[in-house]
Amino acid sequence: MFFNPSNIDVDARGRVWVAEAVNYRDFNTAKQDPRTHLAGDRIVILSDDDGDGRADTSKVFVQDTDLRAPLGLAVIGNRVIVSASPHLIVYTDRDGDDVPDHKQILLTGFGGFDHDHGLHAVVAGPDGRWYLNVGNAGPHVVTDRSGWTLRSGSLYTGGSPYNLKNQARMASDDGQIWTGGLGLRIEPDGTGLAVLAHNFRNAYELAVDSFGDLWQNDNDDQVMACRTTWLMEGANAGYFSADGSRYWQADRRPGQNTFDAHWHQGDPGVLPAGDNTGAGAPAGIVRYEGDALGVRYRGLLLSAEAGRNVVYGYQPRVSGAGFALERTDLLTSLAAGNPNYIWNQVDDDRRKWFRPSDVAVGTDGALYVADWYDSIVGGHQMRDGQGHGRIYRITPKGRRLASPTIDLQTTAGQIEALTSPAVNVRASGVERLVAAGDTARPAVRQVLNASNPFHRARAVWVLARLGDEGVREVEARLTDEDPQIRIAAFRALRQVKDSVLTETTRLARDPSPAVRREAALALRGVPFATSREPLTAIAAGFNGSDRWYLEALGAAATGVEAELYTHLLGAQPHPDPLRWDTRFAAIAWRLHPTA
């Protein structure tokens, strides 16, 4: 029915779409005489026609020579977005016959052609925009549809014969030096390209939840330092030096452990590294926001770990200004874990051929896990010449889940799409509800009363785009009893209002450190004369030990570090650094003003 699944998605009809990577790294694999598709790789649609949970039919949506082992796939309405470096390609099926009527190269210029560290999947956010990421196989020189150009690179080369040149210290049109792997956001029309975070090694995918939080897992340098983390806006993830000119080994301090050194954890301006998952090959990631599996699974962050033959599950818990992540094995082919995974080892134990490459959520609330199935993963290697692959469906024991019929022509159907557990299906509901304007507002407002907090958050995002009355509804949520709803409301207002300084100043004194963190992030780039009051309040709320909070404060002070330091120093009872308390000493370390 399909071969070598690299990425999957689910459409509004509950069908599973598969990006195949048959033509995978022939510079390494040709000697094994593997299966080859001369007309290019394919996007395949799987359908369960009788509702028994097994695919009955398979059809090819597109086969294209521009698809060389594509790493990403998203189905958003009648658009099928495929990530295949150097291109982000949009195929549009205007008449619904499962044949593309139009092909558009929406963006081009991404590095990583025929490389694992290239362009990864698009995922639709609750704000109606598209999120995507790219690995560190630069350079990435990409001009969006409005003429804005991203320029990003590092000293990394290799991995494929096409990745021979790269360059650090490249400045984008925003004047910033972005390096390594990148988290990006664009409007669906290809305008508004923006960098959300940088300096990854090779995060395979971003997960965007309904509160607007970003999650990722990142691949290590074969030193037992893979990680899963919440990704803060504007963050430096710490793989290379800040400008991309040095590997982590060059910056390692005496006595520093490998994990901390690998992600530059001793450097100001670097986000906390999250959960150290050890050696591995992390792949697809998604947050489960549905109820079909039971309330205890609602909010579960799922991370496919192809190297270790497991899908990890996390239930993120707010901890200060960040999140604590406690890992469990949700699905594995092994009776015991595989902590000694070696990236280039060929394994004869077929239990270890389970290579989960992606995880997706269906419209019925079921989980779908793509299995690359091979004796090796990593290092651009493949030993299975036949292109075997599987997709597993996970449902609650004793329950039969059915995909609903979603009528996107009606308001009720649009609300059903908005509240769907399938990530990209929700985008179709968002798009149509926003287009409906005032007439949709009463129905969206009802979702604010949902028992599922993820549904409530989605309603907040849509209301912010439904005129002045909708904005007022969202402003009222800034005092919601749930801090995560307050955060979602503030993020949604930032999207639609020219200035949120009044809201920022109020939230700078919010009892929740996470809400104050969001206020801090909104102050980046604001002149100090304007930001001084809320910055002072945010600094006063620092407890001396919360690294997430400290990094948010530092991000807020970008460009005004000296002014903020001088201002805060003036309020210290002792100008002598040896007499500072740990709280102000940490702030001074993060701001690192010129001595």
Coordinates of C-alpha atoms in Angstrom, one line a residue:
M1 CA 0.0 0.0 0.0
F2 CA 3.0 2.3 0.6
F3 CA 6.7 2.3 1.2
N4 CA 9.2 3.9 3.6
P5 CA 6.9 6.4 5.6
S6 CA 8.9 9.5 6.6
N7 CA 5.9 11.6 7.7
I8 CA 2.2 11.3 8.0
D9 CA -0.9 13.4 8.4
V10 CA -4.7 12.9 8.7
D11 CA -7.3 14.8 6.6
A12 CA -10.9 15.9 7.5
R13 CA -12.2 12.6 6.1
G14 CA -10.1 10.7 8.6
R15 CA -7.8 9.4 5.8
V16 CA -4.1 8.9 6.5
W17 CA -1.6 10.6 4.1
V18 CA 1.9 9.3 3.8
A19 CA 5.1 10.9 2.6
E20 CA 7.3 8.2 1.1
A21 CA 11.1 8.3 1.1
V22 CA 12.0 5.5 -1.2
N23 CA 14.7 7.5 -3.1
Y24 CA 16.6 7.8 0.1
R25 CA 20.3 8.9 0.0
D26 CA 21.3 6.8 -3.0
F27 CA 24.9 8.1 -2.5
N28 CA 24.9 5.7 0.5
T29 CA 22.3 3.1 -0.4
A30 CA 22.8 2.4 -4.1
K31 CA 25.2 -0.4 -3.4
Q32 CA 22.4 -2.4 -1.8
D33 CA 20.3 -2.0 -5.0
P34 CA 17.2 -0.7 -3.2
R35 CA 13.8 -0.1 -4.6
T36 CA 13.8 3.2 -6.6
H37 CA 11.1 5.4 -8.0
L38 CA 12.5 7.0 -11.1
A39 CA 9.6 9.4 -11.4
G40 CA 10.2 10.7 -7.9
D41 CA 8.9 10.0 -4.5
R42 CA 5.2 9.9 -3.8
I43 CA 2.5 11.1 -1.5
V44 CA 0.0 8.3 -0.8
I45 CA -3.6 8.4 0.7
L46 CA -4.8 5.4 2.8
S47 CA -8.5 4.9 3.4
D48 CA -10.4 2.7 5.9
D49 CA -13.5 2.2 3.8
D50 CA -15.4 0.0 6.2
G51 CA -14.5 1.5 9.5
D52 CA -12.8 -1.5 11.0
G53 CA -9.5 0.3 11.8
R54 CA -7.5 -1.2 8.9
A55 CA -6.7 0.6 5.6
D56 CA -8.6 -0.9 2.7
T57 CA -7.4 1.2 -0.2
S58 CA -4.3 3.1 -1.2
K59 CA -4.0 5.7 -3.9
V60 CA -1.1 7.9 -5.1
F61 CA -2.0 11.6 -4.8
V62 CA 1.2 12.8 -6.5
Q63 CA 4.6 11.5 -7.7
D64 CA 7.1 14.2 -8.5
T65 CA 10.8 14.4 -9.3
D66 CA 11.0 17.4 -7.0
L67 CA 10.3 15.0 -4.2
R68 CA 13.6 13.4 -3.1
A69 CA 12.9 11.7 0.2
P70 CA 10.6 14.4 1.5
L71 CA 10.7 14.9 5.3
G72 CA 7.4 16.6 5.9
L73 CA 3.7 16.5 4.9
A74 CA 0.7 18.6 5.9
V75 CA -2.9 18.4 4.6
I76 CA -4.7 21.7 5.3
G77 CA -8.1 21.9 3.5
N78 CA -7.5 21.3 -0.2
R79 CA -3.8 22.1 0.1
V80 CA -1.1 19.4 0.5
I81 CA 2.1 20.9 1.7
V82 CA 5.3 18.9 1.2
S83 CA 8.7 19.7 2.6
A84 CA 11.4 18.6 0.3
S85 CA 14.6 20.7 0.4
P86 CA 15.3 23.1 -1.2
H87 CA 11.5 23.6 -1.7
L88 CA 8.3 24.0 0.3
I89 CA 5.8 22.8 -2.2
V90 CA 2.0 23.3 -2.1
Y91 CA -0.2 21.0 -4.2
T92 CA -3.8 22.2 -4.5
D93 CA -6.7 19.8 -5.2
R94 CA -9.5 22.3 -6.2
D95 CA -12.1 19.7 -7.2
G96 CA -11.6 17.1 -4.5
D97 CA -10.7 14.2 -6.9
D98 CA -7.5 13.4 -5.1
V99 CA -5.4 14.7 -8.0
P100 CA -3.5 17.9 -7.7
D101 CA -4.8 20.7 -10.0
H102 CA -2.0 23.1 -9.2
K103 CA 1.6 23.0 -7.9
Q104 CA 3.3 25.9 -6.3
I105 CA 6.8 26.2 -5.0
L106 CA 5.8 28.4 -2.1
L107 CA 9.3 28.9 -0.7
T108 CA 12.7 27.8 -1.9
G109 CA 16.3 28.1 -0.9
F110 CA 16.5 25.8 2.1
G111 CA 19.6 23.8 2.5
G112 CA 19.7 20.0 3.1
F113 CA 18.9 18.6 -0.3
D114 CA 18.8 14.8 0.0
H115 CA 19.9 15.2 3.6
D116 CA 18.3 14.3 7.0
H117 CA 18.9 17.8 8.3
G118 CA 16.8 19.6 5.7
L119 CA 13.4 21.1 5.6
H120 CA 10.8 19.4 7.9
A121 CA 7.0 19.4 8.1
V122 CA 4.6 22.3 8.3
V123 CA 2.0 22.2 11.1
A124 CA -0.9 24.6 11.4
G125 CA -1.0 26.8 14.5
P126 CA -4.1 27.9 16.4
D127 CA -3.5 31.4 15.0
G128 CA -4.1 30.4 11.4
R129 CA -0.4 30.6 10.5
W130 CA 1.9 27.8 9.5
Y131 CA 4.9 26.6 11.6
L132 CA 7.8 24.6 10.2
N133 CA 11.4 23.9 11.0
V134 CA 14.7 23.1 9.2
G135 CA 17.8 21.3 10.3
N136 CA 21.4 22.6 10.4
A137 CA 22.3 21.5 6.8
G138 CA 22.5 25.1 5.6
P139 CA 23.0 27.6 4.2
H140 CA 19.3 28.6 4.2
V141 CA 18.8 31.6 1.9
V142 CA 15.0 31.9 1.6
T143 CA 13.0 34.9 0.3
D144 CA 9.4 35.0 1.3
R145 CA 6.5 36.1 -0.9
S146 CA 6.7 39.7 0.5
G147 CA 10.5 40.0 -0.3
W148 CA 11.9 39.4 3.2
T149 CA 15.0 37.2 3.1
L150 CA 16.3 34.7 5.7
R151 CA 20.0 34.1 5.6
S152 CA 21.2 31.4 8.0
G153 CA 24.2 29.1 8.2
S154 CA 26.9 27.7 10.3
L155 CA 30.3 25.9 10.0
Y156 CA 28.5 22.5 9.5
T157 CA 29.0 20.6 6.2
G158 CA 28.8 17.0 5.3
G159 CA 26.3 14.2 5.6
S160 CA 25.7 14.2 1.8
P161 CA 27.7 15.1 -1.3
Y162 CA 25.4 18.1 -1.8
N163 CA 26.2 19.7 1.5
L164 CA 29.8 21.0 0.8
K165 CA 29.5 24.7 1.6
N166 CA 28.0 26.6 4.5
Q167 CA 28.7 29.9 6.2
A168 CA 28.3 31.2 9.7
R169 CA 27.5 34.8 10.7
M170 CA 25.0 35.5 7.9
A171 CA 22.6 38.3 8.7
S172 CA 18.9 38.1 7.7
D173 CA 16.8 41.1 6.7
D174 CA 15.8 41.6 10.4
G175 CA 19.5 42.2 11.1
Q176 CA 19.8 39.1 13.2
I177 CA 22.3 36.3 13.0
W178 CA 20.3 33.0 13.1
T179 CA 22.2 29.8 13.0
G180 CA 21.8 26.0 13.1
G181 CA 18.4 24.5 12.8
L182 CA 15.5 26.9 12.9
G183 CA 11.9 27.1 14.0
L184 CA 10.0 29.2 11.5
R185 CA 6.5 30.7 10.9
I186 CA 4.8 31.9 7.8
E187 CA 1.4 33.1 6.6
P188 CA -0.4 30.5 4.4
D189 CA 0.3 32.7 1.4
G190 CA 4.1 32.5 1.9
T191 CA 4.5 36.0 3.4
G192 CA 5.6 36.9 6.9
L193 CA 8.5 34.5 7.2
A194 CA 9.8 34.9 10.8
V195 CA 12.3 33.0 12.9
L196 CA 10.8 31.8 16.2
A197 CA 13.9 30.1 17.6
H198 CA 17.3 28.9 16.3
N199 CA 20.5 26.9 17.0
F200 CA 19.0 23.4 16.9
R201 CA 21.0 20.5 15.6
N202 CA 18.2 18.7 13.7
A203 CA 14.8 18.8 15.4
Y204 CA 12.7 16.6 13.1
E205 CA 9.4 18.4 13.6
L206 CA 7.7 21.1 15.7
A207 CA 4.6 20.5 17.7
V208 CA 2.3 23.5 18.2
D209 CA -0.4 23.1 20.8
S210 CA -3.7 25.1 21.1
F211 CA -2.2 27.4 23.7
G212 CA 0.4 28.4 21.2
D213 CA 3.2 26.5 22.9
L214 CA 6.0 25.0 20.8
W215 CA 7.6 21.6 21.5
Q216 CA 10.5 19.9 19.9
N217 CA 12.9 17.0 20.2
D218 CA 16.4 17.4 19.0
N219 CA 19.1 15.0 17.7
D220 CA 22.5 15.0 19.4
D221 CA 26.0 14.6 18.1
Q222 CA 26.1 10.8 18.8
V223 CA 27.0 11.5 22.5
M224 CA 23.9 10.5 24.4
A225 CA 22.5 14.0 24.5
C226 CA 19.2 14.0 22.6
R227 CA 16.5 16.1 24.3
T228 CA 12.9 17.0 24.3
T229 CA 12.0 20.5 25.3
W230 CA 9.4 23.3 25.4
L231 CA 10.6 25.9 22.9
M232 CA 10.4 29.5 24.1
E233 CA 9.8 32.3 21.6
G234 CA 13.1 33.8 20.3
A235 CA 15.2 31.1 22.0
N236 CA 18.7 30.1 21.2
A237 CA 18.7 26.3 21.6
G238 CA 22.5 26.2 22.1
Y239 CA 24.0 23.7 19.7
F240 CA 26.6 25.9 18.0
S241 CA 28.2 29.0 19.5
A242 CA 25.8 31.9 19.2
D243 CA 27.1 32.9 15.8
G244 CA 27.4 29.4 14.4
S245 CA 31.2 29.5 14.0
R246 CA 32.1 26.9 16.6
Y247 CA 31.0 23.4 17.6
W248 CA 30.1 22.8 21.2
Q249 CA 33.3 20.8 21.8
A250 CA 35.3 24.0 21.2
D251 CA 33.4 25.8 24.0
R252 CA 33.3 23.0 26.5
R253 CA 34.5 24.1 29.9
P254 CA 36.7 21.9 32.2
G255 CA 34.6 19.6 34.3
Q256 CA 31.4 20.3 32.3
N257 CA 29.3 17.2 31.6
T258 CA 28.5 16.3 28.0
F259 CA 24.8 17.1 28.0
D260 CA 25.3 20.6 29.4
A261 CA 28.3 21.3 27.1
H262 CA 26.5 19.9 24.0
W263 CA 23.7 22.4 24.5
H264 CA 25.8 25.3 25.9
Q265 CA 23.9 25.2 29.2
G266 CA 26.5 27.4 30.9
D267 CA 26.1 30.3 28.6
P268 CA 23.7 33.2 29.2
G269 CA 21.1 33.5 26.4
V270 CA 20.6 29.8 25.9
L271 CA 17.3 28.1 26.8
P272 CA 17.2 25.2 29.2
A273 CA 17.8 21.9 27.4
G274 CA 14.8 20.0 28.7
D275 CA 14.7 16.2 29.1
N276 CA 17.9 14.4 28.2
T277 CA 16.7 11.3 26.4
G278 CA 20.2 10.0 25.9
A279 CA 21.4 8.4 22.6
G280 CA 18.8 8.1 19.9
A281 CA 17.2 9.4 16.8
P282 CA 14.1 11.5 17.7
A283 CA 11.6 12.0 14.9
G284 CA 8.0 13.2 14.8
I285 CA 6.3 14.9 17.7
V286 CA 2.7 15.9 18.4
R287 CA 0.6 16.9 21.5
Y288 CA -2.6 14.8 22.0
E289 CA -5.4 17.2 22.8
G290 CA -8.4 14.9 22.4
D291 CA -10.6 13.0 24.8
A292 CA -11.1 9.6 23.0
L293 CA -8.2 7.9 24.8
G294 CA -9.4 9.2 28.2
V295 CA -8.8 12.3 30.3
R296 CA -5.5 11.0 31.6
Y297 CA -4.1 11.1 28.1
R298 CA -5.3 14.6 27.3
G299 CA -2.4 16.9 26.8
L300 CA 0.1 14.1 26.4
L301 CA 3.2 15.1 24.3
L302 CA 4.2 12.2 22.0
S303 CA 7.7 11.9 20.7
A304 CA 8.7 9.2 18.2
E305 CA 12.2 7.9 18.9
A306 CA 13.3 5.9 15.9
G307 CA 16.7 5.0 17.3
R308 CA 15.4 3.6 20.6
N309 CA 12.4 1.8 19.1
V310 CA 9.9 3.7 21.3
V311 CA 7.3 6.4 21.3
Y312 CA 7.8 8.5 24.4
G313 CA 4.9 10.1 26.3
Y314 CA 5.2 13.2 28.4
Q315 CA 2.5 15.0 30.4
P316 CA 4.0 18.5 30.5
R317 CA 3.6 20.2 33.9
V318 CA 3.9 24.0 34.3
S319 CA 7.0 24.6 36.5
G320 CA 7.7 28.3 37.2
A321 CA 8.1 30.0 33.8
G322 CA 8.7 26.7 32.0
F323 CA 7.6 23.1 32.0
A324 CA 8.7 19.9 33.7
L325 CA 8.8 16.8 31.5
E326 CA 8.5 13.4 33.0
R327 CA 9.1 10.7 30.4
T328 CA 7.3 7.4 30.0
D329 CA 7.4 4.7 27.2
L330 CA 4.0 4.8 25.6
L331 CA 4.7 2.3 22.8
T332 CA 7.8 0.1 22.3
S333 CA 8.9 -3.1 20.6
L334 CA 11.2 -4.0 23.4
A335 CA 10.6 -5.6 26.8
A336 CA 13.4 -3.5 28.2
G337 CA 14.8 -0.2 27.1
N338 CA 17.6 0.3 24.6
P339 CA 19.8 2.9 26.3
N340 CA 22.9 1.7 24.6
Y341 CA 21.7 2.5 21.1
I342 CA 24.6 3.2 18.7
W343 CA 23.6 5.3 15.7
N344 CA 25.6 3.4 13.0
Q345 CA 25.0 -0.1 14.3
V346 CA 23.1 -2.6 12.1
D347 CA 21.0 -4.7 14.3
D348 CA 19.9 -8.3 13.6
D349 CA 17.3 -8.3 16.3
R350 CA 14.1 -7.6 14.4
R351 CA 12.4 -6.2 17.5
K352 CA 14.8 -3.3 17.0
W353 CA 13.6 -2.7 13.4
F354 CA 10.6 -0.8 14.8
R355 CA 11.6 2.7 13.8
P356 CA 8.8 5.2 14.6
S357 CA 9.3 8.1 12.2
D358 CA 6.1 10.1 13.0
V359 CA 3.0 10.2 15.2
A360 CA -0.3 11.7 14.2
V361 CA -3.8 12.1 15.7
G362 CA -6.9 11.1 13.7
T363 CA -10.2 12.9 13.6
D364 CA -11.6 9.9 15.6
G365 CA -9.0 10.5 18.3
A366 CA -6.9 7.5 17.5
L367 CA -3.2 7.6 17.4
Y368 CA -1.3 6.7 14.2
V369 CA 2.4 5.8 14.4
A370 CA 4.5 5.5 11.2
D371 CA 7.2 2.8 11.3
W372 CA 10.2 3.3 8.9
Y373 CA 11.2 -0.4 9.7
D374 CA 14.9 -0.9 9.1
S375 CA 17.9 -2.5 10.8
I376 CA 19.6 0.9 11.0
V377 CA 18.5 4.5 11.3
G378 CA 20.8 7.5 11.2
G379 CA 23.8 8.6 9.3
H380 CA 21.8 8.7 6.1
Q381 CA 21.8 4.9 6.0
M382 CA 19.1 2.4 5.0
R383 CA 19.5 -1.4 4.7
D384 CA 15.9 -2.4 3.8
G385 CA 16.0 -2.5 0.1
Q386 CA 12.3 -3.3 -0.3
G387 CA 11.0 -0.1 1.3
H388 CA 9.0 -1.9 4.0
G389 CA 6.9 0.3 6.3
R390 CA 3.9 0.1 8.6
I391 CA 1.4 2.4 10.2
Y392 CA -0.1 1.4 13.6
R393 CA -3.4 2.6 14.9
I394 CA -3.9 2.9 18.7
T395 CA -7.3 3.1 20.2
P396 CA -8.8 2.6 23.7
K397 CA -9.2 -1.1 24.6
G398 CA -12.7 -2.2 24.0
R399 CA -13.9 0.9 22.2
R400 CA -14.4 1.4 18.5
L401 CA -13.6 4.9 17.3
A402 CA -15.2 6.3 14.2
S403 CA -14.2 9.3 12.1
P404 CA -16.9 11.9 12.0
T405 CA -18.4 13.4 8.9
I406 CA -17.3 17.0 9.0
D407 CA -19.4 19.4 6.8
L408 CA -17.1 22.5 6.5
Q409 CA -19.9 24.4 4.7
T410 CA -21.9 24.8 7.9
T411 CA -21.0 26.6 11.1
A412 CA -21.6 23.4 13.1
G413 CA -19.2 21.6 10.9
Q414 CA -16.6 24.4 11.2
I415 CA -16.9 24.2 15.0
E416 CA -16.5 20.4 14.8
A417 CA -13.3 20.9 12.8
L418 CA -12.1 23.6 15.3
T419 CA -12.5 21.1 18.1
S420 CA -11.0 18.1 16.2
P421 CA -8.2 16.2 17.8
A422 CA -6.5 16.2 14.3
V423 CA -4.1 19.1 14.3
N424 CA -4.3 20.3 10.7
V425 CA -8.0 19.6 10.4
R426 CA -8.5 22.3 12.9
A427 CA -7.0 24.8 10.5
S428 CA -9.9 24.4 8.1
G429 CA -12.3 25.2 10.9
V430 CA -10.3 28.3 11.9
E431 CA -10.1 29.5 8.3
R432 CA -13.8 29.3 7.6
L433 CA -14.9 30.7 11.0
V434 CA -12.7 33.7 10.6
A435 CA -14.0 34.2 7.0
A436 CA -17.6 34.1 8.3
G437 CA -16.9 37.0 10.7
D438 CA -19.6 38.2 13.0
T439 CA -22.0 35.4 12.1
A440 CA -19.6 32.8 13.6
R441 CA -19.0 34.7 16.8
P442 CA -21.9 33.2 18.9
A443 CA -20.9 29.6 18.0
V444 CA -17.2 30.2 18.8
R445 CA -18.1 31.9 22.1
Q446 CA -19.9 28.8 23.2
V447 CA -16.6 26.9 22.9
L448 CA -15.3 29.1 25.7
N449 CA -17.4 27.0 28.0
A450 CA -15.9 23.6 26.9
S451 CA -14.6 21.3 29.6
N452 CA -11.5 20.6 27.4
P453 CA -9.1 23.5 28.0
F454 CA -7.5 23.0 24.6
H455 CA -10.9 23.7 23.0
R456 CA -11.3 26.8 25.1
A457 CA -7.9 28.1 23.9
R458 CA -8.8 27.5 20.3
A459 CA -11.9 29.6 20.7
V460 CA -9.8 32.4 22.2
W461 CA -7.5 32.5 19.1
V462 CA -10.5 32.6 16.7
L463 CA -12.4 35.3 18.7
A464 CA -9.3 37.6 18.5
R465 CA -9.8 37.6 14.7
L466 CA -13.6 38.3 14.8
G467 CA -13.7 42.0 15.0
D468 CA -13.7 44.4 18.0
E469 CA -16.3 42.5 19.9
G470 CA -14.3 39.3 19.6
V471 CA -11.2 41.2 20.8
R472 CA -13.1 42.4 23.8
E473 CA -14.0 38.8 24.6
V474 CA -10.4 37.8 24.5
E475 CA -9.3 40.8 26.6
A476 CA -11.7 39.5 29.3
R477 CA -9.7 36.2 29.3
L478 CA -6.6 38.0 30.6
T479 CA -8.2 37.5 34.0
D480 CA -9.2 33.9 33.5
E481 CA -8.5 31.6 36.4
D482 CA -6.4 29.3 34.2
P483 CA -2.9 30.9 33.6
Q484 CA -2.6 29.0 30.3
I485 CA -5.8 30.6 29.0
R486 CA -4.5 34.0 30.1
I487 CA -1.3 33.2 28.1
A488 CA -3.3 32.1 25.0
A489 CA -5.4 35.3 25.2
F490 CA -2.3 37.5 25.4
R491 CA -0.6 35.7 22.5
A492 CA -3.8 36.1 20.4
L493 CA -4.0 39.8 21.2
R494 CA -0.4 40.3 20.2
Q495 CA -1.3 38.9 16.8
V496 CA -4.1 41.3 16.1
K497 CA -3.3 44.5 18.0
D498 CA -0.7 47.1 17.0
S499 CA 0.4 47.6 20.6
V500 CA -0.2 45.5 23.7
L501 CA 1.8 47.7 26.1
T502 CA -1.1 48.3 28.4
E503 CA -1.8 44.5 28.7
T504 CA 1.9 43.8 29.0
T505 CA 2.3 46.3 31.9
R506 CA -0.6 44.7 33.7
L507 CA 0.6 41.1 33.2
A508 CA 4.1 42.0 34.3
R509 CA 2.6 41.7 37.8
D510 CA 0.5 38.6 37.2
P511 CA 0.8 36.0 40.0
S512 CA 1.9 33.3 37.5
P513 CA 5.6 33.3 36.5
A514 CA 4.6 31.8 33.1
V515 CA 2.3 34.7 32.4
R516 CA 5.0 37.2 33.4
R517 CA 7.4 35.3 31.1
E518 CA 5.0 36.0 28.2
A519 CA 4.8 39.7 29.2
A520 CA 8.6 39.8 29.1
L521 CA 8.8 38.2 25.6
A522 CA 6.4 40.9 24.3
L523 CA 8.9 43.6 25.3
R524 CA 11.7 42.5 23.1
G525 CA 12.7 45.4 20.8
V526 CA 10.7 48.0 22.8
P527 CA 12.7 51.1 23.7
F528 CA 13.8 51.2 27.4
A529 CA 12.0 54.5 28.1
T530 CA 8.8 52.6 27.2
S531 CA 9.6 49.2 28.7
R532 CA 11.3 50.3 32.0
E533 CA 8.2 50.0 34.2
P534 CA 7.1 46.5 33.1
L535 CA 10.7 45.3 32.9
T536 CA 11.3 46.4 36.5
A537 CA 8.2 44.6 37.6
I538 CA 9.2 41.4 35.8
A539 CA 12.7 41.6 37.3
A540 CA 11.2 42.0 40.7
G541 CA 9.3 38.7 40.2
F542 CA 12.4 36.6 39.6
N543 CA 13.0 34.1 42.3
G544 CA 16.7 33.7 41.7
S545 CA 16.6 30.2 40.3
D546 CA 14.1 29.9 37.5
R547 CA 16.3 29.7 34.3
W548 CA 13.3 29.9 32.0
Y549 CA 12.2 33.2 33.7
L550 CA 15.7 34.5 33.6
E551 CA 16.0 33.9 29.9
A552 CA 12.7 35.5 29.2
L553 CA 13.9 38.6 31.1
G554 CA 17.1 38.6 29.2
A555 CA 15.2 38.3 25.9
A556 CA 13.1 41.3 26.9
A557 CA 16.2 43.3 27.5
T558 CA 17.8 42.6 24.1
G559 CA 19.4 45.8 23.0
V560 CA 18.8 47.6 26.3
E561 CA 20.8 45.3 28.6
A562 CA 23.1 48.1 29.9
E563 CA 20.2 50.4 30.6
L564 CA 18.3 47.8 32.5
Y565 CA 21.3 46.7 34.5
T566 CA 22.1 50.2 35.5
H567 CA 18.5 50.8 36.5
L568 CA 18.3 47.7 38.6
L569 CA 21.8 48.2 40.1
G570 CA 20.6 51.6 41.4
A571 CA 18.0 49.8 43.6
Q572 CA 20.5 47.4 45.1
P573 CA 21.5 48.1 48.8
H574 CA 25.1 47.1 48.0
P575 CA 26.9 48.1 44.9
D576 CA 29.7 45.6 45.7
P577 CA 29.1 42.5 43.6
L578 CA 30.4 40.3 46.4
R579 CA 27.4 41.4 48.5
W580 CA 24.7 40.9 45.9
D581 CA 22.1 38.3 46.6
T582 CA 21.8 35.3 44.2
R583 CA 18.8 36.9 42.5
F584 CA 20.5 40.0 41.3
A585 CA 23.8 38.2 40.6
A586 CA 21.9 35.9 38.2
I587 CA 20.3 38.9 36.5
A588 CA 23.7 40.5 36.1
W589 CA 25.1 37.3 34.7
R590 CA 22.2 37.1 32.1
L591 CA 22.5 40.7 31.1
H592 CA 26.3 40.6 31.1
P593 CA 26.8 44.3 30.6
T594 CA 30.2 45.7 29.6
A595 CA 32.4 45.9 32.7

